[in-house]
Coordinates of C-alpha atoms in Angstrom, one line a residue:
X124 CA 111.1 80.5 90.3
X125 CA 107.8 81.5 88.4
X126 CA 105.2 79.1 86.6
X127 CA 102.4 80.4 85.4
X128 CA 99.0 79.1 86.0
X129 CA 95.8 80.1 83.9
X130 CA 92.5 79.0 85.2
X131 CA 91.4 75.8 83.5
X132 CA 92.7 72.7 83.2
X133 CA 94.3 73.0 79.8
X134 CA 96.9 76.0 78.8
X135 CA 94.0 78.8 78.4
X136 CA 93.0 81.8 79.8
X137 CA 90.0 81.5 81.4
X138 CA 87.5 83.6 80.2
X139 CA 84.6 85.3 82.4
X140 CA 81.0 87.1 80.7
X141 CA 78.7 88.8 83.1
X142 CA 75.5 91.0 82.2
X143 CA 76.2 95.0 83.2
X144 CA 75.4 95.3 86.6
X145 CA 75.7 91.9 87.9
X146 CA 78.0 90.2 90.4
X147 CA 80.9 88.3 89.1
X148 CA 83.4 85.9 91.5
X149 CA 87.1 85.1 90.2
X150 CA 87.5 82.1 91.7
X151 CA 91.2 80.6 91.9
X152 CA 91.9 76.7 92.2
X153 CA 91.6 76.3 96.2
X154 CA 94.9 73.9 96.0
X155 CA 97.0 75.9 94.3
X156 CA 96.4 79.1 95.9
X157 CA 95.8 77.7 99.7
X158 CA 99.9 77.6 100.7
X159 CA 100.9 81.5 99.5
X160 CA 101.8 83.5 101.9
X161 CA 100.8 86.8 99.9
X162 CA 98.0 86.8 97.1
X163 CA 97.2 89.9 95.2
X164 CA 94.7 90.7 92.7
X165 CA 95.7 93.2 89.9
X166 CA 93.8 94.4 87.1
X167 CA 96.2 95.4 84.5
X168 CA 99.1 96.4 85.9
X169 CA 97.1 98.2 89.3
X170 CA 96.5 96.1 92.6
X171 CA 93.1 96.3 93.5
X172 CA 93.5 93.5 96.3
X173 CA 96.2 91.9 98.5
X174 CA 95.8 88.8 101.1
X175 CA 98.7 89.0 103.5
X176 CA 98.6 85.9 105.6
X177 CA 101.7 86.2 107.9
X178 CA 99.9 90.3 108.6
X179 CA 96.2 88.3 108.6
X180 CA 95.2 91.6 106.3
X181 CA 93.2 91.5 104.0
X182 CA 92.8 94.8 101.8
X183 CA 91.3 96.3 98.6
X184 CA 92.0 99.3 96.6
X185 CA 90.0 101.8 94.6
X186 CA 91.7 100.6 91.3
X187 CA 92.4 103.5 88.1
X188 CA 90.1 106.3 88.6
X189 CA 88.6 105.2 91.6
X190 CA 86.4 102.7 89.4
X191 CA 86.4 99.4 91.7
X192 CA 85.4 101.8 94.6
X193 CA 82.7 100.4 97.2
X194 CA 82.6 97.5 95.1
X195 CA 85.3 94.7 95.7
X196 CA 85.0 91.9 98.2
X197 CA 88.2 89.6 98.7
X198 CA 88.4 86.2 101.1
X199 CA 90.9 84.4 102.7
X200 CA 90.9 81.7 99.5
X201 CA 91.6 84.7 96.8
X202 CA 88.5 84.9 95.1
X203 CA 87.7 88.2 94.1
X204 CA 84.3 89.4 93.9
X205 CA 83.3 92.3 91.6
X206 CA 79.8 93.9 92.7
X207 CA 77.2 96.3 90.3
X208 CA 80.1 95.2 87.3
X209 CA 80.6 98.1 84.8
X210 CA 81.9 97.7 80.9
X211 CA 84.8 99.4 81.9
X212 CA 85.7 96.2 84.4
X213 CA 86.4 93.9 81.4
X214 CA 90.0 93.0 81.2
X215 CA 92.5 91.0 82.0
X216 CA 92.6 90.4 86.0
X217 CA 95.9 88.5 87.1
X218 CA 96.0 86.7 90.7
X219 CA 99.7 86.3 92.1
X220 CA 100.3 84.3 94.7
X221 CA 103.8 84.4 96.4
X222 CA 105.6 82.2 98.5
X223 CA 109.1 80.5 97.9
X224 CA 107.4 80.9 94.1
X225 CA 105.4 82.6 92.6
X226 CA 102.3 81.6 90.1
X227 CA 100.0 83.6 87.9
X228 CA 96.4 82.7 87.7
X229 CA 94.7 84.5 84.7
X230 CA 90.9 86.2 84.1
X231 CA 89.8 87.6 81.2
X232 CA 86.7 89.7 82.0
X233 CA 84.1 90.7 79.7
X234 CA 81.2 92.7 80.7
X235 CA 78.4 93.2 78.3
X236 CA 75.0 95.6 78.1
X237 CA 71.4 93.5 77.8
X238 CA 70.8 95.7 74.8
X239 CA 73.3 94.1 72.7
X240 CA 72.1 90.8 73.0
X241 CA 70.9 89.1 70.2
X242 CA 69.1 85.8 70.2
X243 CA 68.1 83.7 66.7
X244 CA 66.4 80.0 66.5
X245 CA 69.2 77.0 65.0
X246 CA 70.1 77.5 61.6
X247 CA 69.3 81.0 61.2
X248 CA 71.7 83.7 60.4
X249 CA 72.7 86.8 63.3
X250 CA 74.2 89.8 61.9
X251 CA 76.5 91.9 64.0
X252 CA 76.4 95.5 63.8
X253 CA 78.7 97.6 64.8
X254 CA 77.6 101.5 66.1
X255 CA 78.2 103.3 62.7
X256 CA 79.3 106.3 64.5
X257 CA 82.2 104.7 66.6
X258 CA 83.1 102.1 63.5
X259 CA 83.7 105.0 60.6
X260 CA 86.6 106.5 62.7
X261 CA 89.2 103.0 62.5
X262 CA 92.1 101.8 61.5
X263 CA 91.6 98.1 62.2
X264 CA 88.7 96.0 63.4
X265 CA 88.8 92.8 65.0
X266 CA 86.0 90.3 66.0
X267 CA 86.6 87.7 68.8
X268 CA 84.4 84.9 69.9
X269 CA 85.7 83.7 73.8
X270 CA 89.2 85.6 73.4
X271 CA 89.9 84.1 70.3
X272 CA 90.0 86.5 66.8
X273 CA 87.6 85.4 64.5
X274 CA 87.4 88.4 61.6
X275 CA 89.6 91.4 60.7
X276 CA 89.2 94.4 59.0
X277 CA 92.3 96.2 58.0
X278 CA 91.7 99.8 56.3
X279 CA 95.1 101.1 56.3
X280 CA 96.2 97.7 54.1
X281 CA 92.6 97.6 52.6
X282 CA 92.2 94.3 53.7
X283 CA 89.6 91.7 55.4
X284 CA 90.2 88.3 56.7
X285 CA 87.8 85.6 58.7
X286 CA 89.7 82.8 60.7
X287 CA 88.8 79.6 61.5
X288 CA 91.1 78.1 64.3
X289 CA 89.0 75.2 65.9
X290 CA 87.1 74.3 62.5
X291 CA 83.7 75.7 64.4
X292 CA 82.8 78.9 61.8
X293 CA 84.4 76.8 58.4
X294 CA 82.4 78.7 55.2
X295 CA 79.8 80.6 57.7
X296 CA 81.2 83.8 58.3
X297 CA 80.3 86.9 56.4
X298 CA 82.5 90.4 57.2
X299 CA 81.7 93.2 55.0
X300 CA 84.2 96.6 55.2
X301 CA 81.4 98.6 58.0
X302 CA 82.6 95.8 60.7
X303 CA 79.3 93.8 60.3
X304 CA 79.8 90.4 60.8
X305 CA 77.4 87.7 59.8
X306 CA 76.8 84.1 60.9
X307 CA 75.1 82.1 58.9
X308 CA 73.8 78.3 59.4
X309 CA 74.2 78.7 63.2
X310 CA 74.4 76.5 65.5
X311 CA 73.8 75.9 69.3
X312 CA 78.2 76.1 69.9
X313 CA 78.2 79.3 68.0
X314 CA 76.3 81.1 71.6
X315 CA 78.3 82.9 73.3
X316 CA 80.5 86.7 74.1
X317 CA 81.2 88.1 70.8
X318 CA 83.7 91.4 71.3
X319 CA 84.4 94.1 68.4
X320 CA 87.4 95.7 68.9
X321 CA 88.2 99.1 67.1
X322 CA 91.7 100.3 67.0
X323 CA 92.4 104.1 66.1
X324 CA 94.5 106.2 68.6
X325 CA 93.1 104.2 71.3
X326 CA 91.0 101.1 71.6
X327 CA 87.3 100.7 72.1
X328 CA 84.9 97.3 72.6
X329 CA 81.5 96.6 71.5
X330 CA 80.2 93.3 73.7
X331 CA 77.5 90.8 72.1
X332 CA 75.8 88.0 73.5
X333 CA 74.6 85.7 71.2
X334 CA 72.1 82.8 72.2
X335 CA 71.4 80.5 69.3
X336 CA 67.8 78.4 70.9
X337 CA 67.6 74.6 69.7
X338 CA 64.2 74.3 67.5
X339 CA 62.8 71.2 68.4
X340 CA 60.0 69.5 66.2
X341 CA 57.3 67.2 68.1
X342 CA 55.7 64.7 66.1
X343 CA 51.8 63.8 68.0
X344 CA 50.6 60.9 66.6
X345 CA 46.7 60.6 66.1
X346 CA 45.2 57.4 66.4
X347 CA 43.3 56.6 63.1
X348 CA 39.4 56.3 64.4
X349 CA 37.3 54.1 61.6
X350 CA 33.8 54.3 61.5
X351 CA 31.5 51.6 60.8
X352 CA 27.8 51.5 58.9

């Protein structure tokens, strides 16, 4: 039988930022994964790395194009670690464990460059711009905010739509037709991973992180000094 797993409590994929050349662990549930006989990491469809616990191997591979190489660490638990992280390491990373089932525990990675962070004080609007040169060339743009489409921009149906799942954007999203994306009134929820996808022949990403800081107001109160004649 198969059931599949995802790696929060509640039916989501879990989602993972990390800064461009920084350390990131994929960390299964300890429980779950502790009685399989055979884990293994893949990364898209391409193991990268395999517990064998009747062989007491543990292994890792090079990945596509030799990208994970030198840089992979894998314990007896399953976690994963990924060393000196790269953009192209975001993805979807998918942990199987096998025994008399088999379960699926999901990572989305996103890794995302210090120069595309963007910070704003509460309340404040953050525009989002995209790379002219790499955003003239689509068919179809797409923001997401934690894996979840926020905006789309359509050219081939001339279209443009903002969503609002959750409730947490209602009225304060701006898209115009180059991809920007605007936030206004924002809020301390609305920090995050923000990802542009642009869809031609193939598929790029543009990663932002957002930090929205908290103003805070202190009040000093001066004690009133009278004077006397």
């Amino acid at each position: 039988s198969t059931r599949c797993v995802f790696g929060v409590d509640t039916d989501e994929m879990k989602s993972v930022s990390v800064m461009k050349g920084e350390s990131v662990t994929l960390n299964p549930d300890f429980i779950e994964v502790q009685k399989y006989l055979l884990l293994q990491w893949k990364f898209g469809s391409t193991r990268i790395a395999e517990v064998n616990k009747l062989a007491q191997i543990n292994s890792t591979y090079d990945g596509p194009d030799g990208r994970f190489r030198d840089r992979l660490k894998l314990d007896q638990t399953g976690s994963l670690t990924i060393t000196n992280t790269s953009t192209t390491d975001s993805g979807l990373y998918q942990l199987m464990g096998v025994q008399k089932e088999t379960i699926y525990i999901i990572f989305n990675v996103t890794v995302y460059e210090e120069e595309n962070s963007v910070s704003v004080m509460e309340g404040d609007p953050v525009t989002l711009n995209p790379d002219v040169t790499e955003i003239q060339k689509y068919l179809l743009i797409q923001w997401m905010f934690e894996s979840t489409r926020i905006a789309e921009v359509n050219k081939l149906t001339q279209t443009s739509y903002t969503y609002d799942a959750d409730g947490r954007f209602r009225d304060r999203l701006k898209l115009d037709p180059t991809g920007s994306l605007t936030i206004t009134n924002t809020r301390t929820t609305d920090s995050g991973l923000y990802q542009l996808a642009i869809v031609n022949r193939e598929t790029s990403y543009m990663d932002y992180k957002v930090i929205i800081h908290r103003c805070y107001v202190i009040l000093l109160q001066m004690d009133e000094k009278k004077s006397t004649t």
